[in-house]
Short mmCIF file of C-alpha atoms in Angstrom, two decimals:
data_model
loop_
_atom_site.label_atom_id
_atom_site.label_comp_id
_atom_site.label_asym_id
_atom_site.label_seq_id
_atom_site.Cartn_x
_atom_site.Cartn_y
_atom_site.Cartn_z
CA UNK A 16 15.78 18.14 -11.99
CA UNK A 17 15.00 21.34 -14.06
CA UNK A 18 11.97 22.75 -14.97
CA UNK A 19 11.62 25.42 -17.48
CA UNK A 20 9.10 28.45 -16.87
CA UNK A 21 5.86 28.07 -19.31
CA UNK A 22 6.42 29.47 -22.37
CA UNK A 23 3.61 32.73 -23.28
CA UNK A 24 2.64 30.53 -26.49
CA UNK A 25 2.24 27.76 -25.35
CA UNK A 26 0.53 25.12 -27.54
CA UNK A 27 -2.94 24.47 -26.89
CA UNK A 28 -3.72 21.16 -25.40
CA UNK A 29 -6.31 19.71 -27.69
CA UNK A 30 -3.37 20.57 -30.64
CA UNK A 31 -0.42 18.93 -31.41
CA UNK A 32 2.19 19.82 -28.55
CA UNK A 33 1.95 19.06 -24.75
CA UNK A 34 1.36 20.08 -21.46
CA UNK A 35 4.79 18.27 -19.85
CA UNK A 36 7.62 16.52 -21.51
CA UNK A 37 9.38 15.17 -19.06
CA UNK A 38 12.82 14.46 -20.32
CA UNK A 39 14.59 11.19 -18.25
CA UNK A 40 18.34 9.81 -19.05
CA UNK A 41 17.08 6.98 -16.70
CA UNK A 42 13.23 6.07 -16.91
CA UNK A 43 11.60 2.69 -15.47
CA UNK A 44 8.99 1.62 -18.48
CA UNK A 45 7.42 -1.90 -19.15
CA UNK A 46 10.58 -3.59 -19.69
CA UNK A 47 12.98 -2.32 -17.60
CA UNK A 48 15.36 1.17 -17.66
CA UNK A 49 15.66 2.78 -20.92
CA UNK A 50 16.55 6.66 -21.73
CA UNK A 51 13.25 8.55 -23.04
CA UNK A 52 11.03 11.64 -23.43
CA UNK A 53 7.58 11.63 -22.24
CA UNK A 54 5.01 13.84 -23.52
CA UNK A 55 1.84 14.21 -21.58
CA UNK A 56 -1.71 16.00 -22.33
CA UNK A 57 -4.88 16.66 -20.13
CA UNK A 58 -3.26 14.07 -17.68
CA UNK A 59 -2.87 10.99 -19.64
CA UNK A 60 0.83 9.50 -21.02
CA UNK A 61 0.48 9.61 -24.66
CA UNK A 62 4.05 9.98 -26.04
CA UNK A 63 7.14 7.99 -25.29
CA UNK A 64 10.13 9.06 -27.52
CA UNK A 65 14.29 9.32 -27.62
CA UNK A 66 15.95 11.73 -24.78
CA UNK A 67 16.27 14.35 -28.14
CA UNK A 68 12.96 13.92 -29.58
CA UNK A 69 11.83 16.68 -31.03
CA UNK A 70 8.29 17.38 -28.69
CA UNK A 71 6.63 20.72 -28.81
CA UNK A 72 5.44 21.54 -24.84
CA UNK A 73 4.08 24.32 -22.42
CA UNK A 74 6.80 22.96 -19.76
CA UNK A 75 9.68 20.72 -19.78
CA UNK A 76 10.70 18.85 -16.61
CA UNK A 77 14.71 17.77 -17.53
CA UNK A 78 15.90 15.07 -14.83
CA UNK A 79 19.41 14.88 -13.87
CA UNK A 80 21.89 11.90 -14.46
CA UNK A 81 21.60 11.13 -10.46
CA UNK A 82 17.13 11.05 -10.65
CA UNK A 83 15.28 8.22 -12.28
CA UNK A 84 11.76 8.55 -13.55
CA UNK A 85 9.61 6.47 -11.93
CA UNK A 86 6.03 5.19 -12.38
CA UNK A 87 4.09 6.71 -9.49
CA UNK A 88 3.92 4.14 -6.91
CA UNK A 89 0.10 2.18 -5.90
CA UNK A 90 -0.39 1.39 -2.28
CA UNK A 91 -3.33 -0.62 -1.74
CA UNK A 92 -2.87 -1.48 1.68
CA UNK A 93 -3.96 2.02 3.96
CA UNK A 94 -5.58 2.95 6.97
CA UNK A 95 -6.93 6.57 6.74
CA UNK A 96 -9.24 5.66 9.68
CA UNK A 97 -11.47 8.82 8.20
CA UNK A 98 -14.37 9.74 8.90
CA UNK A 99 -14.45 8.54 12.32
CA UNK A 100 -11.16 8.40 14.05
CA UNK A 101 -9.53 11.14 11.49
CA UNK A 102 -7.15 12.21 14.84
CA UNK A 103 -5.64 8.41 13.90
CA UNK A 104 -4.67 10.19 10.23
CA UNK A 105 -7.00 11.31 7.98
CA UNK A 106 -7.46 12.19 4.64
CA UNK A 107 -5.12 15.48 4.27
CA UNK A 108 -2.66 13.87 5.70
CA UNK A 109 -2.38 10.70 4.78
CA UNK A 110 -2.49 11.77 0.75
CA UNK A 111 -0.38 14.30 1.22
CA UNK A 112 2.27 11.90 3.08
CA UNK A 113 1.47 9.24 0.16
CA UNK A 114 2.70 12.35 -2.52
CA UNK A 115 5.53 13.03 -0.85
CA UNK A 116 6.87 9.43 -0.30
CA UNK A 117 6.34 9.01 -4.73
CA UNK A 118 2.87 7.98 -4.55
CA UNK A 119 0.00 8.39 -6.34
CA UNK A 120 -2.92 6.22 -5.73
CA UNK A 121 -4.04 4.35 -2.39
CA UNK A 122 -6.98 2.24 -1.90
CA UNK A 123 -8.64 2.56 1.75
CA UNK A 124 -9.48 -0.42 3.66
CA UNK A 125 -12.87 -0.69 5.23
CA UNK A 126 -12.19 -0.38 8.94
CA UNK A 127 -10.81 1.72 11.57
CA UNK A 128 -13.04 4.34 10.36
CA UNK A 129 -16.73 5.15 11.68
CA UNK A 130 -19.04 4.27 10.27
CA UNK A 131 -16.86 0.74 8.82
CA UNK A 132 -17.07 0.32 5.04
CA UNK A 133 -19.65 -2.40 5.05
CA UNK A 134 -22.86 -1.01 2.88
CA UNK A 135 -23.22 0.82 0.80
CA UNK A 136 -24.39 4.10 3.01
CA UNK A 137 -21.28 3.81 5.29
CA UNK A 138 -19.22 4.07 1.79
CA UNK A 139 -20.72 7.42 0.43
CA UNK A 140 -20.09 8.77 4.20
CA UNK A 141 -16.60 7.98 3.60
CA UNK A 142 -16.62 9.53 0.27
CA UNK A 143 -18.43 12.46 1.87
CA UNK A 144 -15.61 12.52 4.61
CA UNK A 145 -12.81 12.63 1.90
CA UNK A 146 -14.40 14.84 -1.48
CA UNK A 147 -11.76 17.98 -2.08
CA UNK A 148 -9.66 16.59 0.79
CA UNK A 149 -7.07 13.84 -1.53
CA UNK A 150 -4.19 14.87 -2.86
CA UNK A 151 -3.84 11.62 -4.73
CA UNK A 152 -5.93 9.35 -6.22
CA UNK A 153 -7.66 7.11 -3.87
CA UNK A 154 -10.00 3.84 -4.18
CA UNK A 155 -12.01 2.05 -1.08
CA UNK A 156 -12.34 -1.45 -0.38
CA UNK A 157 -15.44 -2.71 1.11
CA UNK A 158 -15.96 -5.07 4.35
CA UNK A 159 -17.10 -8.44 4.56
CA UNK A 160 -18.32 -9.02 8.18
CA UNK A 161 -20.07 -11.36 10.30
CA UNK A 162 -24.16 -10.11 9.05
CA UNK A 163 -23.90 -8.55 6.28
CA UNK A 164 -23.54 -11.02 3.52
CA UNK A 165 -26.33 -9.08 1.80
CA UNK A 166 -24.81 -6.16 1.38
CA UNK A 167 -21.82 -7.01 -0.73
CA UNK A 168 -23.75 -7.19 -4.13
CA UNK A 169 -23.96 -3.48 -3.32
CA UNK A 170 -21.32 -2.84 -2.49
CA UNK A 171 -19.92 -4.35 -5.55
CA UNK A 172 -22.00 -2.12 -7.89
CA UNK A 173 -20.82 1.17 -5.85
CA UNK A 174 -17.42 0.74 -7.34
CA UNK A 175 -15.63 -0.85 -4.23
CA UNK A 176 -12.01 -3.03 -6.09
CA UNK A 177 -13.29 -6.17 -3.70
CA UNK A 178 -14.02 -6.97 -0.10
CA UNK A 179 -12.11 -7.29 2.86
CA UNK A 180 -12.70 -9.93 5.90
CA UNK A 181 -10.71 -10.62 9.34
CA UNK A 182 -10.99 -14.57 10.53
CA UNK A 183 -10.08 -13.18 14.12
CA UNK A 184 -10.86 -10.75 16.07
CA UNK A 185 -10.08 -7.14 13.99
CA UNK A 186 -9.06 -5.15 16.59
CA UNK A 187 -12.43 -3.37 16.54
CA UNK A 188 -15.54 -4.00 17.43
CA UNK A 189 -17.63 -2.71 15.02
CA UNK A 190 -15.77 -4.99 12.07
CA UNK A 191 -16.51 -8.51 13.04
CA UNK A 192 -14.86 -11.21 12.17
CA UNK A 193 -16.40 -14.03 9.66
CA UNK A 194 -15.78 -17.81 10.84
CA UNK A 195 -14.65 -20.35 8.08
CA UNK A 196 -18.06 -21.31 7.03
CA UNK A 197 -19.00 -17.93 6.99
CA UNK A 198 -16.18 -16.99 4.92
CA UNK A 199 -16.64 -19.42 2.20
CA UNK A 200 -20.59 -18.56 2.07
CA UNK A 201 -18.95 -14.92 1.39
CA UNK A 202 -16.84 -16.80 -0.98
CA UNK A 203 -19.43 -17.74 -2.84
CA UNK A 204 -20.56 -14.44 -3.15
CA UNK A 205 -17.75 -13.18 -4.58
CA UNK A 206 -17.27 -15.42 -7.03
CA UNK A 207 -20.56 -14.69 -8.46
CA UNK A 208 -20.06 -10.99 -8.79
CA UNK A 209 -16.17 -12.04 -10.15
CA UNK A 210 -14.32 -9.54 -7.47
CA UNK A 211 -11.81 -10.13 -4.89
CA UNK A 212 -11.80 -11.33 -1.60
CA UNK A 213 -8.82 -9.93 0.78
CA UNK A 214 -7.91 -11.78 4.00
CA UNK A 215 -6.17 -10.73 7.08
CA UNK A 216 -5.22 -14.56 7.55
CA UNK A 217 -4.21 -15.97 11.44
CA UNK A 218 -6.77 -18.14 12.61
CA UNK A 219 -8.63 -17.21 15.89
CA UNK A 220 -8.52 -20.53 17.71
CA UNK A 221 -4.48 -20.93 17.37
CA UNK A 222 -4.50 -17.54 18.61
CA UNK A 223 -6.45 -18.05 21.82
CA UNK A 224 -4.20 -20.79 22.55
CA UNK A 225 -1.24 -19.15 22.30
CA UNK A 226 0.52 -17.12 25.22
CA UNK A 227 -0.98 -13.94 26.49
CA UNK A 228 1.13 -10.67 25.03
CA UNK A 229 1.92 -8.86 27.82
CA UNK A 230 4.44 -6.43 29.28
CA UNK A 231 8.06 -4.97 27.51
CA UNK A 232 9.42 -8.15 26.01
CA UNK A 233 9.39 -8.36 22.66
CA UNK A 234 9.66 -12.17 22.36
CA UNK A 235 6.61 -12.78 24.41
CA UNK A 236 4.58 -10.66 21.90
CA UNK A 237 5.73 -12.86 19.10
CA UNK A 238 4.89 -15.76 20.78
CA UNK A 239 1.53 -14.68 20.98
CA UNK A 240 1.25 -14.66 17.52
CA UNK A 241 2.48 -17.66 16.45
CA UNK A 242 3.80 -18.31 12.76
CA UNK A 243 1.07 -21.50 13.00
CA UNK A 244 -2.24 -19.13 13.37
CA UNK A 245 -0.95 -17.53 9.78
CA UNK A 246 -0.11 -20.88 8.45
CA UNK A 247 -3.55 -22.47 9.71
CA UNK A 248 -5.90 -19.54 7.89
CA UNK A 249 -3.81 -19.59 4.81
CA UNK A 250 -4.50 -22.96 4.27
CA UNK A 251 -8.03 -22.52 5.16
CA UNK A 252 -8.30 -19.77 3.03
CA UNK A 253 -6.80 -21.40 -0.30
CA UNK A 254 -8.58 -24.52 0.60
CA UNK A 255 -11.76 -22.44 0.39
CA UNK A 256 -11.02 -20.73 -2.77
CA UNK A 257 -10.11 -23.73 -4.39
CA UNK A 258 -14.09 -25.23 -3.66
CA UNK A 259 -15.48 -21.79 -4.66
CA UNK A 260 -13.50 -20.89 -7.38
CA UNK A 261 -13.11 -17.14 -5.96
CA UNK A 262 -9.96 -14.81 -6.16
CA UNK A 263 -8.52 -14.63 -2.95
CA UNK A 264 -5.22 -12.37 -1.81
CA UNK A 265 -3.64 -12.41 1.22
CA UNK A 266 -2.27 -9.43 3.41
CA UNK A 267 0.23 -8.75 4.71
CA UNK A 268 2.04 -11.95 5.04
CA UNK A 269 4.76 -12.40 7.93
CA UNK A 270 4.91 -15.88 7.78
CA UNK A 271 7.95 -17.53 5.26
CA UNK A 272 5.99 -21.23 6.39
CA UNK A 273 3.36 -19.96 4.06
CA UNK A 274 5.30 -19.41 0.80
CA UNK A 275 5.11 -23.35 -0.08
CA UNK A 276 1.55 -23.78 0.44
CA UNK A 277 0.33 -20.51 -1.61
CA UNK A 278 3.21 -21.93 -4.52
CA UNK A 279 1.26 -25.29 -4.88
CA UNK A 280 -1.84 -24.10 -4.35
CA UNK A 281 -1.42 -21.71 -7.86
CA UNK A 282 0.18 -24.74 -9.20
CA UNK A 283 -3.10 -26.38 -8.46
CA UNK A 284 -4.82 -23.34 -10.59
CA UNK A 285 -6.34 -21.55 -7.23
CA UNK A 286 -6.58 -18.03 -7.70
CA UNK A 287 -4.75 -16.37 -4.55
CA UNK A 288 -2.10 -13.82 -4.65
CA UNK A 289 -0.22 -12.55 -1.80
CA UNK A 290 1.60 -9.35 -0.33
CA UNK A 291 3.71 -8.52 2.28
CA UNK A 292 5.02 -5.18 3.72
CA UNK A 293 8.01 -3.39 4.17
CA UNK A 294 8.46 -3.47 7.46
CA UNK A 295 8.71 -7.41 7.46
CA UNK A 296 10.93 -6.82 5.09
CA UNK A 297 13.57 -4.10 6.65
CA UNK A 298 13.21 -5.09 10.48
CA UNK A 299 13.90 -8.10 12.68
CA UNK A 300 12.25 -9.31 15.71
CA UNK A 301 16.16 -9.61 17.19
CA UNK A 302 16.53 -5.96 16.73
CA UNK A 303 13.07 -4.55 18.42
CA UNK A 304 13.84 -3.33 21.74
CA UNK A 305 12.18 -3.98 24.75
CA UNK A 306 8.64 -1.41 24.82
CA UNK A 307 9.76 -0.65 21.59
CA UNK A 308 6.01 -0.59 21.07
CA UNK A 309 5.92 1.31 17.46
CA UNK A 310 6.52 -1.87 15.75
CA UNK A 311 3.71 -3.62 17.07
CA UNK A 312 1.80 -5.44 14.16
CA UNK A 313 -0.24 -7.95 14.13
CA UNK A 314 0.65 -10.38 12.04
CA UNK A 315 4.11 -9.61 13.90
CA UNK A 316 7.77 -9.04 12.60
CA UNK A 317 9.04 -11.73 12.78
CA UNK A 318 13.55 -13.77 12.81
CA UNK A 319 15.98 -12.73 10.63
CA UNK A 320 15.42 -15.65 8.77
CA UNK A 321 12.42 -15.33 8.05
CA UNK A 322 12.73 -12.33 6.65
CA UNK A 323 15.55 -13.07 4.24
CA UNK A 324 12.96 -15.95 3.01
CA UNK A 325 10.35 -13.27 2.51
CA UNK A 326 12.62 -11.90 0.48
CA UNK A 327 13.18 -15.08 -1.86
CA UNK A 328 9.57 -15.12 -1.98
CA UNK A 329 9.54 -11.63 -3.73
CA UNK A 330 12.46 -12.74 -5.88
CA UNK A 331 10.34 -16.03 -7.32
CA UNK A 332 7.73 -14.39 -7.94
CA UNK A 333 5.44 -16.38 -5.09
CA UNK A 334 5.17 -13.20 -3.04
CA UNK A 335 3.37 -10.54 -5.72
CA UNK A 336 3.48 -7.04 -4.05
CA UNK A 337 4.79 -5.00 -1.78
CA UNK A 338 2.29 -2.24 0.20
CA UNK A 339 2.69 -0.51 2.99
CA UNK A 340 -0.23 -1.32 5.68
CA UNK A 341 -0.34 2.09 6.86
CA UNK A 342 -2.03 1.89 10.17
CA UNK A 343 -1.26 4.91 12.14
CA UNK A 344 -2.70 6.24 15.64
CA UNK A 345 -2.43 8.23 18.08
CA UNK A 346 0.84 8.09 20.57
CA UNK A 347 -1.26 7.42 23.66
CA UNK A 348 -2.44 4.53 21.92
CA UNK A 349 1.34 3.05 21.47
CA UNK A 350 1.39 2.87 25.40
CA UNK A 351 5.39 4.38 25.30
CA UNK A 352 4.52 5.15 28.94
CA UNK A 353 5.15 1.73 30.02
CA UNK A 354 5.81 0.27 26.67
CA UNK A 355 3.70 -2.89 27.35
CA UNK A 356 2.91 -4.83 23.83
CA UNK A 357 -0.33 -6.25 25.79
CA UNK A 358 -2.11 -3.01 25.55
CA UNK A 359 -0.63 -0.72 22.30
CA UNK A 360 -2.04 -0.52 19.12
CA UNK A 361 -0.97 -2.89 16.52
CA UNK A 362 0.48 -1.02 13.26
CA UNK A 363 3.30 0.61 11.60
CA UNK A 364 3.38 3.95 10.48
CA UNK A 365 5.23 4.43 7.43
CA UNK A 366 3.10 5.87 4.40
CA UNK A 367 5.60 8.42 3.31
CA UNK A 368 8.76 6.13 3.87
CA UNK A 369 7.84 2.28 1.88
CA UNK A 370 9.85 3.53 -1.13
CA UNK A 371 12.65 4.07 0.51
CA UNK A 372 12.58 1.92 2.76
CA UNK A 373 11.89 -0.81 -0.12
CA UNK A 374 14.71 0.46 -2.03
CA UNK A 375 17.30 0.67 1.04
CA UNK A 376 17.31 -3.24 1.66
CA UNK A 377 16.46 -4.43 -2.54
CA UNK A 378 19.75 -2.91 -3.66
CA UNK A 379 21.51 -4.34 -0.85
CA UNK A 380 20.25 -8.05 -2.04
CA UNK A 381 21.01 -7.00 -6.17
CA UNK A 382 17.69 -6.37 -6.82
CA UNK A 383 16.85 -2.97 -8.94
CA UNK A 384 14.84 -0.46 -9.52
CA UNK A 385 12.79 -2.11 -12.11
CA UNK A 386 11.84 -5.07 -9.46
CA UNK A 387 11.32 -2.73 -7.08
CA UNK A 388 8.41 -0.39 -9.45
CA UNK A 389 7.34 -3.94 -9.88
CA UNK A 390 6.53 -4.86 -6.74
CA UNK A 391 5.39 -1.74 -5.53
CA UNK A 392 3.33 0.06 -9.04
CA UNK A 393 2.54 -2.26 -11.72
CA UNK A 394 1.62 -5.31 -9.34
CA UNK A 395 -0.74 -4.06 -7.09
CA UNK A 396 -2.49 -2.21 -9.91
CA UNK A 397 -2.74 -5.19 -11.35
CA UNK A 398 -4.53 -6.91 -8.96
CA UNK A 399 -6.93 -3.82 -8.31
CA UNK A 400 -7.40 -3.56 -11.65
CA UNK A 401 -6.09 -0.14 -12.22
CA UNK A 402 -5.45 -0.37 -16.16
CA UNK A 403 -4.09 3.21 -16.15
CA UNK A 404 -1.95 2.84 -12.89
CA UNK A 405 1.28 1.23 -12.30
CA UNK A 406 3.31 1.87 -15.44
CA UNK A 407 4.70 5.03 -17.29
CA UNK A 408 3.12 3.34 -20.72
CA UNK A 409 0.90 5.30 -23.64
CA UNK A 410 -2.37 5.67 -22.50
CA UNK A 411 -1.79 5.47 -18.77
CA UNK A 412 -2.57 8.42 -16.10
CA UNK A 413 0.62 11.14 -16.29
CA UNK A 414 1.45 9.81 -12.88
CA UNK A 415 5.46 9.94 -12.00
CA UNK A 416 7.56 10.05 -9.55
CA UNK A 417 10.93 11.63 -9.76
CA UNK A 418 13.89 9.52 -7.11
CA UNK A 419 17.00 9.52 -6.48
CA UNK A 420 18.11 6.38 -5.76
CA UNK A 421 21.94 7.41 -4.62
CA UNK A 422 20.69 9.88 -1.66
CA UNK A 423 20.13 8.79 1.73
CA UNK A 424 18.77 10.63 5.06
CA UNK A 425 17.77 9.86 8.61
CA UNK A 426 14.24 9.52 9.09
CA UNK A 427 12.68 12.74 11.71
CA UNK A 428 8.96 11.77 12.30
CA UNK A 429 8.73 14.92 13.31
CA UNK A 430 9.29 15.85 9.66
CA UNK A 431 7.06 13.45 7.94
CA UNK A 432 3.23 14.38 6.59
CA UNK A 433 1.82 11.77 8.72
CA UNK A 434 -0.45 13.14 11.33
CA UNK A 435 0.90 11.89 14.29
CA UNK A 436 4.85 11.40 15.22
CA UNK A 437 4.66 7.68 15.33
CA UNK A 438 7.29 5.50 13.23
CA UNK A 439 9.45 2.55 13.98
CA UNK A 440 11.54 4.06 10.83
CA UNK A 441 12.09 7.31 12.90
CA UNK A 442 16.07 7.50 13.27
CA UNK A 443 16.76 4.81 10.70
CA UNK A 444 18.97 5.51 7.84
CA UNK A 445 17.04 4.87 4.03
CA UNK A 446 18.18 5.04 0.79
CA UNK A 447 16.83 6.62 -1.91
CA UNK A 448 14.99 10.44 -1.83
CA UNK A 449 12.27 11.46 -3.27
CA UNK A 450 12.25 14.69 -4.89
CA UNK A 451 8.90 15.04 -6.74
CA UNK A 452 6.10 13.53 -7.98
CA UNK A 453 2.99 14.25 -10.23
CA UNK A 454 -0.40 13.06 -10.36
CA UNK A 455 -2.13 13.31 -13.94
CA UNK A 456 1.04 16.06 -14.81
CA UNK A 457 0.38 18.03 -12.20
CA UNK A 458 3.21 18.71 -9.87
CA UNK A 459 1.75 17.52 -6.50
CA UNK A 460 4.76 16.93 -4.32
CA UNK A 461 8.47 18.84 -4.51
CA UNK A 462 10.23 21.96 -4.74
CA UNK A 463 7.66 24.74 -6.29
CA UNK A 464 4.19 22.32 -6.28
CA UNK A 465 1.52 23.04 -6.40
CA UNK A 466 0.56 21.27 -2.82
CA UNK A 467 -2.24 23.28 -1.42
CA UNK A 468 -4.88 22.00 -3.89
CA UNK A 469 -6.36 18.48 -3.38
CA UNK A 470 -6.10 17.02 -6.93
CA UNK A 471 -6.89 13.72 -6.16
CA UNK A 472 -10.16 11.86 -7.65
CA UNK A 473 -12.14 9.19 -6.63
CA UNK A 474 -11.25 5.18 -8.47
CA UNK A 475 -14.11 2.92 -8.86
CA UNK A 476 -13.68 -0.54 -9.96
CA UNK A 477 -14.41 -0.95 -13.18
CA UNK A 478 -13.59 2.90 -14.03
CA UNK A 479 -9.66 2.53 -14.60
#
């Protein structure tokens, strides 16, 4: 890539020339990779011409024939765990590790953090906790726990994109868990105010049941977290949306059983979508090691099989997006000492790497880059309902990512923006670097940004 110096007469803004032309031999627009110039002013997209188009700027960016313009990616799936437990992550650095890894807008779940996202004061602390401190754009979920049906409505009208629920235990107190007739009264809800209701989905009863995690072996982990308990609360979950008539998404799938049942349930005219993450989709239970404790998620990675049918979901079209689940903490809390799945914290670290990582095993299957922005951009700002995210389109926020897909390198936690050195990518060889990436034209992440100044805003629902 090649950026020219500004020019000392440079065309105003407001006038008929632009802030950035970025110039792309290989650009990823609505409808696949074409060649194109795109012209950008006071943040927004509002040109897309030839390579040679004739477009007045302050700055051209000129990518090389090895980079591909990209769409900046939407994650809508992370755990800052700020204010609170901001040694977990926090805001700095998880939006600074989301710039560098291509992208540009998160959403932030409800929980992990103190106080928990679930009315409407806990969400202005966490707005509080995070104003000047973004480097990209970020959104916030809200919670829907046991209590606080009331609040929702609220939260609603405060701008959260929908509400998030656990049907077991969440790993924290302080976020309870609803039980089924409490999530379809929430349901209900929902439906009224026409917003979203997203569902960590394994069912608490299967779960008890199941064998106790404990010690190194991998194995006895997964059986404690049976494909069934996933299977079980996705069915109770569509079966629930279909009586309500809510929207409904699943996270973070793990479980290939599933893919049938959320297929005939749309068939059925249900309104559930689904996503699933990249590390279900790049490791295998066969290959985690014994107290290899940094892939502990819950749901869990599951066979080699099931994987590659994970995979066929995201080719049909039955899985919708890919996001990243960022749920970082602190190594003590991994339990490396004695490596004992029992007792570590469930969730993969990998903000900075899901690109990559994506891209690594989708070329490997004959999928391209275009599937891959898909999954990863345009889908789940989509289903937020970011109109101005997720494509490089007229109109849309100047938000682009600049990758190479043909580079590779090792993965050094030690090198990554997360805040703590916690990965099961670390050592693993990815595909796919990259090298810069602008939010609203500004050139956040890369050789020469401009990193030191938060330029990320807050996204209400409704707003974008």
């Amino acid at each position: 890539m090649v950026e020219s110096a500004p020019r000392a007469s440079a065309p105003a803004s407001t006038g008929t020339g632009f802030d950035v032309v970025f110039r792309a031999p290989r650009l990823i627009g609505p409808n696949g990779e074409v060649s194109g110039s795109v012209g950008v002013r006071d943040g927004r997209i509002v040109a897309i011409e030839t390579l040679d188009a004739a477009l007045d700027a302050a700055r051209e960016v000129e990518l090389g024939d090895d980079e591909v313009l990209l769409p900046g990616m939407v994650d809508t799936h992370v755990h800052v765990n700020d204010p609170g437990r901001a040694e977990w992550e926090g805001f700095p650095t998880a939006t600074r590790a989301a710039a560098e890894g291509g992208i540009t807008t998160i959403v932030d779940m409800p929980l992990n953090c103190l106080p928990p996202t679930i009315d409407s004061g806990a969400l202005q602390v966490k707005r509080k906790a995070a104003q000047d401190r973004v480097h990209v754009d970020v959104g916030f979920w809200g919670g829907a726990v046991h209590g606080n049906l009331a609040e929702l409505r609220g939260l609603h009208e405060d701008g959260v994109f929908g509400f998030k629920c656990f049907l077991l235990h969440s790993g924290v107190d302080e976020f309870p868990p609803l039980n089924v007739t409490e999530m379809e009264e929430a349901l209900r809800t929902v439906a009224a105010l026409d917003a979203m209701m997203i569902v960590h989905a394994e069912d608490s009863d299967a779960i008890e049941h199941a064998p106790t995690a404990h010690g190194e072996d991998y194995d006895d982990f997964l059986s404690s977290r049976p494909r069934g308990a996933e299977n079980i609360a996705i069915a109770q979950v569509i079966e629930a949306a279909r009586r309500t008539g809510a929207r409904v998404h699943i996270l973070h799938l793990s479980s290939s059983d599933a893919l049938a049942m959320i297929a005939s349930a749309r068939a059925d005219g249900v309104r559930v979508t689904v996503e699933t993450c990249p590390h279900y989709l790049s490791f295998t239970s066969e290959e985690i090691p014994d107290g290899g404790t940094q892939f502990k998620c819950c749901p869990p990675i599951r066979e080699a099989a099931n994987r590659e049918l994970l995979w066929r979901g995201l080719a049909d079209g039955t899985i919708d997006c890919i996001v990243s689940d960022h749920s970082p903490c602190t190594p003590d809390l991994k339990h490396f000492d004695i490596g004992d799945f029992g007792v570590a914290w469930g969730g993969v670290s990998s903000l900075q790497l899901g690109l990559s990582a994506i891209w690594t095993q989708a070329r490997v299957r004959g999928h391209d880059l275009a599937d891959v922005v898909r999954w990863m951009s345009s889908r789940p700002a989509e289903l937020a309902g970011l109109q101005r995210k997720g494509a490089i389109a007229v109109g849309n926020d100047a938000d682009l990512c600049v990758f190479a897909p043909d580079d590779a390198y090792v993965v050094d936690v030690g090198k990554l923006n997360h805040r703590n050195p916690v990965s099961a990518y670390h050592g693993r060889a990815l595909a796919g670097v990259v090298r810069n990436t602008w939010l609203r034209g500004h050139h956040i992440a890369g050789p020469d940004a401009d990193s030191s100044t938060p330029r990320g805003e807050f996204l209400n629902r409704g707003e974008v």
